[in-house]
C-alpha positions as a printed Julia matrix, in Angstrom:
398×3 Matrix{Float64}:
   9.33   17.51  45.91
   9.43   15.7   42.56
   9.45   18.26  39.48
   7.3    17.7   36.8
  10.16   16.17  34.3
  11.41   13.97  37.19
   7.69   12.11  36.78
   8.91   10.48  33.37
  11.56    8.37  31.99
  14.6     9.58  29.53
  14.18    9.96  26.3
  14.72    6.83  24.56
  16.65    7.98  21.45
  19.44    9.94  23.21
  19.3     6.57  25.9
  19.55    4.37  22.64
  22.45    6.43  21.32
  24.85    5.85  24.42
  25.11    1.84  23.33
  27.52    3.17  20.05
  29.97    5.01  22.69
  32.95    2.78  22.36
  31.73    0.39  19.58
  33.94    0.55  16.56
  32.24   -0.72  13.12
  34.34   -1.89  10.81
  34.08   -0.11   6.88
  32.54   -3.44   5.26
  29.59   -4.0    7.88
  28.99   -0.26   9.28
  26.2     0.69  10.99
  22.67    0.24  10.24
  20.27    2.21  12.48
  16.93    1.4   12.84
  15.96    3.39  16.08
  14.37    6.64  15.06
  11.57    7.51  12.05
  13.35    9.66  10.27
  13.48   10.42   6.06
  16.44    8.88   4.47
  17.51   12.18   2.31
  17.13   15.61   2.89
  13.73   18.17   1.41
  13.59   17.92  -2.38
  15.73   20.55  -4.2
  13.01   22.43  -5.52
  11.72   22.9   -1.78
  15.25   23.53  -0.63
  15.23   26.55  -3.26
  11.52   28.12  -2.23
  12.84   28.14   1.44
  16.37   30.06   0.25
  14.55   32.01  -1.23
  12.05   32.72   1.85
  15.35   33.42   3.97
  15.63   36.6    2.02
  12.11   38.02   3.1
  12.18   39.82   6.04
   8.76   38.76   7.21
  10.47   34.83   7.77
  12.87   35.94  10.55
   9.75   37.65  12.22
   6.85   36.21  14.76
   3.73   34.97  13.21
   0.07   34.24  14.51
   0.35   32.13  16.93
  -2.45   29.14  15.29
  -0.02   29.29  12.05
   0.02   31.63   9.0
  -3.24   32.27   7.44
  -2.32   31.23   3.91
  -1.04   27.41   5.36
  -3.97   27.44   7.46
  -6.19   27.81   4.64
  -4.4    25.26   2.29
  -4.14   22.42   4.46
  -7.82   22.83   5.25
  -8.35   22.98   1.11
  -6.4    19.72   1.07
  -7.65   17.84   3.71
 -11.46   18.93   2.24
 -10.28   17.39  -0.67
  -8.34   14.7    0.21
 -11.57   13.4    2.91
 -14.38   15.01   0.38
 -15.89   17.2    3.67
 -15.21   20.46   4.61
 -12.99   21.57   6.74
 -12.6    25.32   7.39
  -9.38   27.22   8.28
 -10.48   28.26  11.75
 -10.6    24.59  12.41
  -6.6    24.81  12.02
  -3.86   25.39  13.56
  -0.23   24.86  13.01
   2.08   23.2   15.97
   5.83   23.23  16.18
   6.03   19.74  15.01
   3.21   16.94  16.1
   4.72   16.49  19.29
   3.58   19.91  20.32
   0.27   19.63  18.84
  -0.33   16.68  20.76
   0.87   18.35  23.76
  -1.22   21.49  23.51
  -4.22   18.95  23.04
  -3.47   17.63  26.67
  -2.65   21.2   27.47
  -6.53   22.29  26.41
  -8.23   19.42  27.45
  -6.94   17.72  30.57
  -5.94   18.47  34.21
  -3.87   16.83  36.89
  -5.37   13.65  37.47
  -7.32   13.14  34.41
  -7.28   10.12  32.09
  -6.67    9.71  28.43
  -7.4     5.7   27.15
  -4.56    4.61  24.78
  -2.95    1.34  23.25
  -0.13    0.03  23.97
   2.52   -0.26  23.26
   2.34    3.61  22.98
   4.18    5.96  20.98
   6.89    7.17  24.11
   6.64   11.12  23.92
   2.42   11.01  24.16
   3.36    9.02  27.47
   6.37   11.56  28.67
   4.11   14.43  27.77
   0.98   12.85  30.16
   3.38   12.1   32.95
   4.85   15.48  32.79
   1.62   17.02  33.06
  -0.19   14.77  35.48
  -2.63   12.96  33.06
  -3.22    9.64  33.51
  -2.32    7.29  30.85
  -4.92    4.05  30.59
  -3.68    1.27  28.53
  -5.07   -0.58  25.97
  -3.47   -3.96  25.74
  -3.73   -4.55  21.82
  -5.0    -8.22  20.83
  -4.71   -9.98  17.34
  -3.2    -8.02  14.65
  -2.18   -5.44  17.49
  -5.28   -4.09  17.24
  -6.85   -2.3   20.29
 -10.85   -3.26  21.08
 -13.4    -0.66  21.88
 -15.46   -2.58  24.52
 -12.31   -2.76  26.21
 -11.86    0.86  25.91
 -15.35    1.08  27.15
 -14.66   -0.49  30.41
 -11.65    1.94  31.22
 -14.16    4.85  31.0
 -14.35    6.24  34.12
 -15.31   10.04  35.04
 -11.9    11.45  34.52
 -11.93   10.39  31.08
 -11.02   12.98  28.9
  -9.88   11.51  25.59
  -8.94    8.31  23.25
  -5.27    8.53  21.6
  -5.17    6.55  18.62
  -2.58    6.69  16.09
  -2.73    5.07  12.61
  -0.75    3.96  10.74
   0.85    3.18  14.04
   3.79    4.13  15.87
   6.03    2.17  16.98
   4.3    -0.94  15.49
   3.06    0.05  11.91
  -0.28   -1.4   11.69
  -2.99    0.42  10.1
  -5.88    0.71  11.77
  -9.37   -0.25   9.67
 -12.38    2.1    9.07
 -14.8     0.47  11.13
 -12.48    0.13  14.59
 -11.64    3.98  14.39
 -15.51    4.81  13.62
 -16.22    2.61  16.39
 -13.67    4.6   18.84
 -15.51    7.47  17.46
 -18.72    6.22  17.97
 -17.41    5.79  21.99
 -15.6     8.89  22.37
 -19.08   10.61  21.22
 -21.54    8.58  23.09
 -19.66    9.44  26.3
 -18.46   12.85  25.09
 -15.24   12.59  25.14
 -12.74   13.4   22.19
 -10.98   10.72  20.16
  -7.55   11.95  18.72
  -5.99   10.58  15.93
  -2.46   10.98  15.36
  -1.75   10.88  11.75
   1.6    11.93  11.25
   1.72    8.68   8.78
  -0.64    9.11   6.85
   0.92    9.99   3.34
   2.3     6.74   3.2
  -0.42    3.97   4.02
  -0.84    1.24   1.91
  -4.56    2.36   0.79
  -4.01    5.92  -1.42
  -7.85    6.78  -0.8
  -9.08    7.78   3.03
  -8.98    5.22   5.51
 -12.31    6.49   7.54
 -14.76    8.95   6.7
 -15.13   10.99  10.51
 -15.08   14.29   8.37
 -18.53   13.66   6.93
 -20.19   12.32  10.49
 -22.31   15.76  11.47
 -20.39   17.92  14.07
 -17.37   16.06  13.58
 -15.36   18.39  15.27
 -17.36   18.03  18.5
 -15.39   14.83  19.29
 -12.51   14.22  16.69
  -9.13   15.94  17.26
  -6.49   15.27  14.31
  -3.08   15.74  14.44
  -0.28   15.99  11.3
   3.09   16.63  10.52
   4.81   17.86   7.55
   8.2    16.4    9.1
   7.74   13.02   7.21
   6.01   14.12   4.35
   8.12   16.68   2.76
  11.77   15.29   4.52
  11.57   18.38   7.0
  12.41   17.23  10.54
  14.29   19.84  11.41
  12.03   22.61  10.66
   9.39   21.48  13.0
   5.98   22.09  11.36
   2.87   20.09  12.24
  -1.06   20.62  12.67
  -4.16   20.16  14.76
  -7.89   20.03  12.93
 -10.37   20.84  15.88
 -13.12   22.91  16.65
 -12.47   26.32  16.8
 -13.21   26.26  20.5
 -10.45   23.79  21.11
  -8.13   25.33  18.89
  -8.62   29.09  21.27
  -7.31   26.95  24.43
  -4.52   25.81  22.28
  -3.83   29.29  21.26
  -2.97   29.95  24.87
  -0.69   27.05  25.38
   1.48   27.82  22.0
   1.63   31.87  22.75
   3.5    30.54  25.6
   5.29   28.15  24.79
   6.84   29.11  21.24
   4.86   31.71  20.47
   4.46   30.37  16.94
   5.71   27.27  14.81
   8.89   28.14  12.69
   7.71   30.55   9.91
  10.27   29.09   7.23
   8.81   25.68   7.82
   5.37   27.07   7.56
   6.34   28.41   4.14
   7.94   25.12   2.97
   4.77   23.3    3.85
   2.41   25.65   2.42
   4.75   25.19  -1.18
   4.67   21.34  -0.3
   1.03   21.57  -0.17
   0.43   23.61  -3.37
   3.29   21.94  -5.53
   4.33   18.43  -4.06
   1.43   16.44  -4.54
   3.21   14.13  -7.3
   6.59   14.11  -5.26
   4.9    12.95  -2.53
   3.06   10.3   -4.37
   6.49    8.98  -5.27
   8.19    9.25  -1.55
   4.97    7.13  -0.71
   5.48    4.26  -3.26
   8.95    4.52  -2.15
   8.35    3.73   1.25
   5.42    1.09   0.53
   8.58   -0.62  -1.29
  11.02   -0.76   1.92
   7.99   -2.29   3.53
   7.7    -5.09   1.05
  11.36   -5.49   1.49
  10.69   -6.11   5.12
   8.21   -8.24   4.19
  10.12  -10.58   1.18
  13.13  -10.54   3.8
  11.66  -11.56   6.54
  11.16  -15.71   6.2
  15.04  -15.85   6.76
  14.18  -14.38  10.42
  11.19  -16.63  10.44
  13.37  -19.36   9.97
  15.06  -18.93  13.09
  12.34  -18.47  15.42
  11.75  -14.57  14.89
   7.88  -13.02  13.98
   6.81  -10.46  11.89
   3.1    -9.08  13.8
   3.15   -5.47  12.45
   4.69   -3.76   9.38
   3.5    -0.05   7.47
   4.58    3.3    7.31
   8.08    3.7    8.4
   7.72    0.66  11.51
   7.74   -3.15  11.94
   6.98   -5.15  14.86
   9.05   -8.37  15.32
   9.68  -10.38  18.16
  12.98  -12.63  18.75
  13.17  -15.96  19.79
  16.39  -15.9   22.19
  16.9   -16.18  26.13
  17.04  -13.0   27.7
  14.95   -9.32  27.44
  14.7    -7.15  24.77
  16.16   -4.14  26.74
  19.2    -6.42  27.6
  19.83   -7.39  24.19
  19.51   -4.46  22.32
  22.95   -3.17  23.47
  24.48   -6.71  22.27
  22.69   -6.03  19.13
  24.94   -3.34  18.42
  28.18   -4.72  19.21
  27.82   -7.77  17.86
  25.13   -7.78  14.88
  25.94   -3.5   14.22
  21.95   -2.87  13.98
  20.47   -0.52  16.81
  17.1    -1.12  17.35
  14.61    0.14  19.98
  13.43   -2.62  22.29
  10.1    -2.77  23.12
  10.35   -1.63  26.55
  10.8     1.98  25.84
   7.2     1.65  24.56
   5.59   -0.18  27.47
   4.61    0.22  30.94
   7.07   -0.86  33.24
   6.97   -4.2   34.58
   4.81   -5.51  31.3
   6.63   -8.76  30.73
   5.66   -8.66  27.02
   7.74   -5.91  26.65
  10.7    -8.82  26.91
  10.47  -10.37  23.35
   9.68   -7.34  20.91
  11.66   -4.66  19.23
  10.32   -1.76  16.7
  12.09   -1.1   12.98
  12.17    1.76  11.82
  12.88    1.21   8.02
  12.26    4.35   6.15
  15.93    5.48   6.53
  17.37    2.59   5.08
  17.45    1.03   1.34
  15.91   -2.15   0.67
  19.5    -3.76   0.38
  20.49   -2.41   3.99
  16.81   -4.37   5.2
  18.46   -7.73   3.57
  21.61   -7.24   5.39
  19.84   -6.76   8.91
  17.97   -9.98   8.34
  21.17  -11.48   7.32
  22.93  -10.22  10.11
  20.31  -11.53  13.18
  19.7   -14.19  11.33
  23.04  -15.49  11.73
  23.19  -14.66  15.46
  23.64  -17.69  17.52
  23.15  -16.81  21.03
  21.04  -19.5   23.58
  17.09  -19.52  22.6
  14.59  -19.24  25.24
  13.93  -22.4   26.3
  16.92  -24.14  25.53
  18.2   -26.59  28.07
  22.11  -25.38  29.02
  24.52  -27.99  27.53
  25.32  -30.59  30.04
């Protein structure tokens, strides 16, 4: 019999890693990795003191409730009140060992074997693992212009073991933000059929528009169809400590409860306490790590016509992604290796983000930028653009 892991593919970072075994850069063109959305520098200082500091209470080596410590709870639904001007209660939080558990214990409380959960693609690949492992079917979206997905298509995947809509804006892997109107109209779907529409924002403190991109909180009974989910990982520069959210209804959040108690019992208390002080103190700090990022993405951007030049495309760029496509013989998946050894950039290739066998998975690669300066962005330009390997449909020299 096939176990539950053996249903889904290796993880594509640790897969990703294996192509720098043997490959020696030299000191004046070292790396530059662009495969995994992670914060170029470590918490701020300031934070890095509150959690010493917590390390000396014994309360932070101890277990906590299991939906998250009141005190965060009730702060991050102050904050996201305020930031969407609606209300959103602390009963309608709770607080996940990172995102990727809150988006598992969503599946966890709302699906079976054999149910269906509509998504775009290319997906993010950890939603995917987590539905395989779990028996949940996975219905693609094939995005259209702008790598947008389009809700009458959604419509027509509906079937009854529909469960939920995954969204995620601004997007991984491909960066685009996703307007008002198409997630009110997913929302508008996932209600009229009753289904819930979750909305991975783990990127949401650094979109290009400051103010809130939709207004779901103020639809009536929002919480009978919306699902959020958050992370403090990106936000404060605190990967490691595993901290995200889920805003439900309280009734969603009680089969979540059972899924965490299980499974980790509760998120990492330090963490908790380092987002709770993020919360409360970091708003300006943040503001800054936002402008910072919006920067790298308009170095993408200003850096890019070089790549244009030579037959590459920019179709998605925000947050810590970009979505390019390259213009040489061959698949993505097979280049990206080469890539390394002879250019020294790692990128993910589209593939890992795809179903199998989806041809359009040959041409495109994800960037993930927010790790590197604006300088390191020129060089990897610089660097493909100078590749000269055979372009797809090039006739073989004679």
């Amino acid at each position: 019999m096939t176990s539950w892991t053996q249903t889904t593919f290796a993880p594509p970072i640790p897969a990703a890693r294996k192509w720098l075994d043997g490959v020696d850069f030299p000191a004046d063109r070292p790396l530059i990795d662009l495969s995994q959305a992670v914060p170029a520098d470590p918490p701020p200082q300031v934070l890095q003191d509150v959690m010493a500091e917590a390390l000396k209470s014994p309360a932070t080596h101890l277990y906590g409730p299991v939906l998250g410590l009141s005190s965060l709870r009730e702060t991050l639904a102050a904050t996201w009140s305020g930031f969407y001007d609606a209300k959103v209660a602390p009963n309608q939080i709770a607080i996940t060992a990172g995102c990727n558990q809150a988006f598992a214990a969503c599946i966890a409380a709302l699906c079976s074997a054999g149910d269906e959960v509509i998504l775009p693609v290319p997906w993010y690949f950890n939603h995917k693992m987590c539905m395989d492992m779990t028996g949940v079917v996975a219905r693609p979206i094939a995005v259209g212009a702008g790598l947008l997905p389009d809700v009458d298509q959604a419509r027509s995947l509906i079937t009854p073991n529909t469960k939920a809509i995954l969204l995620i804006s601004p997007n991984n892997p491909t960066g685009v933000e996703y307007p008002p109107a198409l997630l009110h109209g997913f929302f508008d779907l996932a209600r009229e059929h009753g289904l819930k529409l979750i909305i991975d924002e783990t990127y949401r403190d650094f979109h290009s528009q400051a103010d809130p991109v939709h207004a779901l909180l103020k639809t009536t009974d929002w919480d009978h169809t919306l699902i959020q989910l958050y992370s403090f990982s990106k936000s404060f520069r605190m990967t490691g400590h595993r901290t995200g959210a889920i805003i439900a209804n309280a009734e969603t959040l009680s089969e979540v409860e059972k899924y965490l108690d299980t499974i980790t019992i509760c998120a990492p208390t330090l963490g908790q306490i380092a987002a709770e002080w993020g919360l409360r103190n970091l708003g300006p700090w943040l503001a800054d790590q936002r402008a910072d990022l919006l920067t790298r993405r308009a170095a993408v951007e200003d850096s890019f016509p070089v790549l244009a030049d030579k037959g590459w495309q920019l179709h998605g760029v925000g947050a810590y992604f970009a979505w390019v496509t390259h213009p040489f013989a061959g698949r993505a998946q097979d280049l990206a290796p080469k890539l390394v050894r002879e250019a020294g950039v790692l990128l993910l290739p589209a593939s890992m983000f795809m179903p199998e066998g989806d041809t359009s998975a040959d041409r495109a690669f994800r960037i993930a930028f927010a790790n590197v300066t604006p300088s390191d962005i020129k060089k990897v330009t610089q660097r493909l653009a100078s590749l000269d390997w055979p372009l797809a449909g090039a006739r073989p020299a004679s």
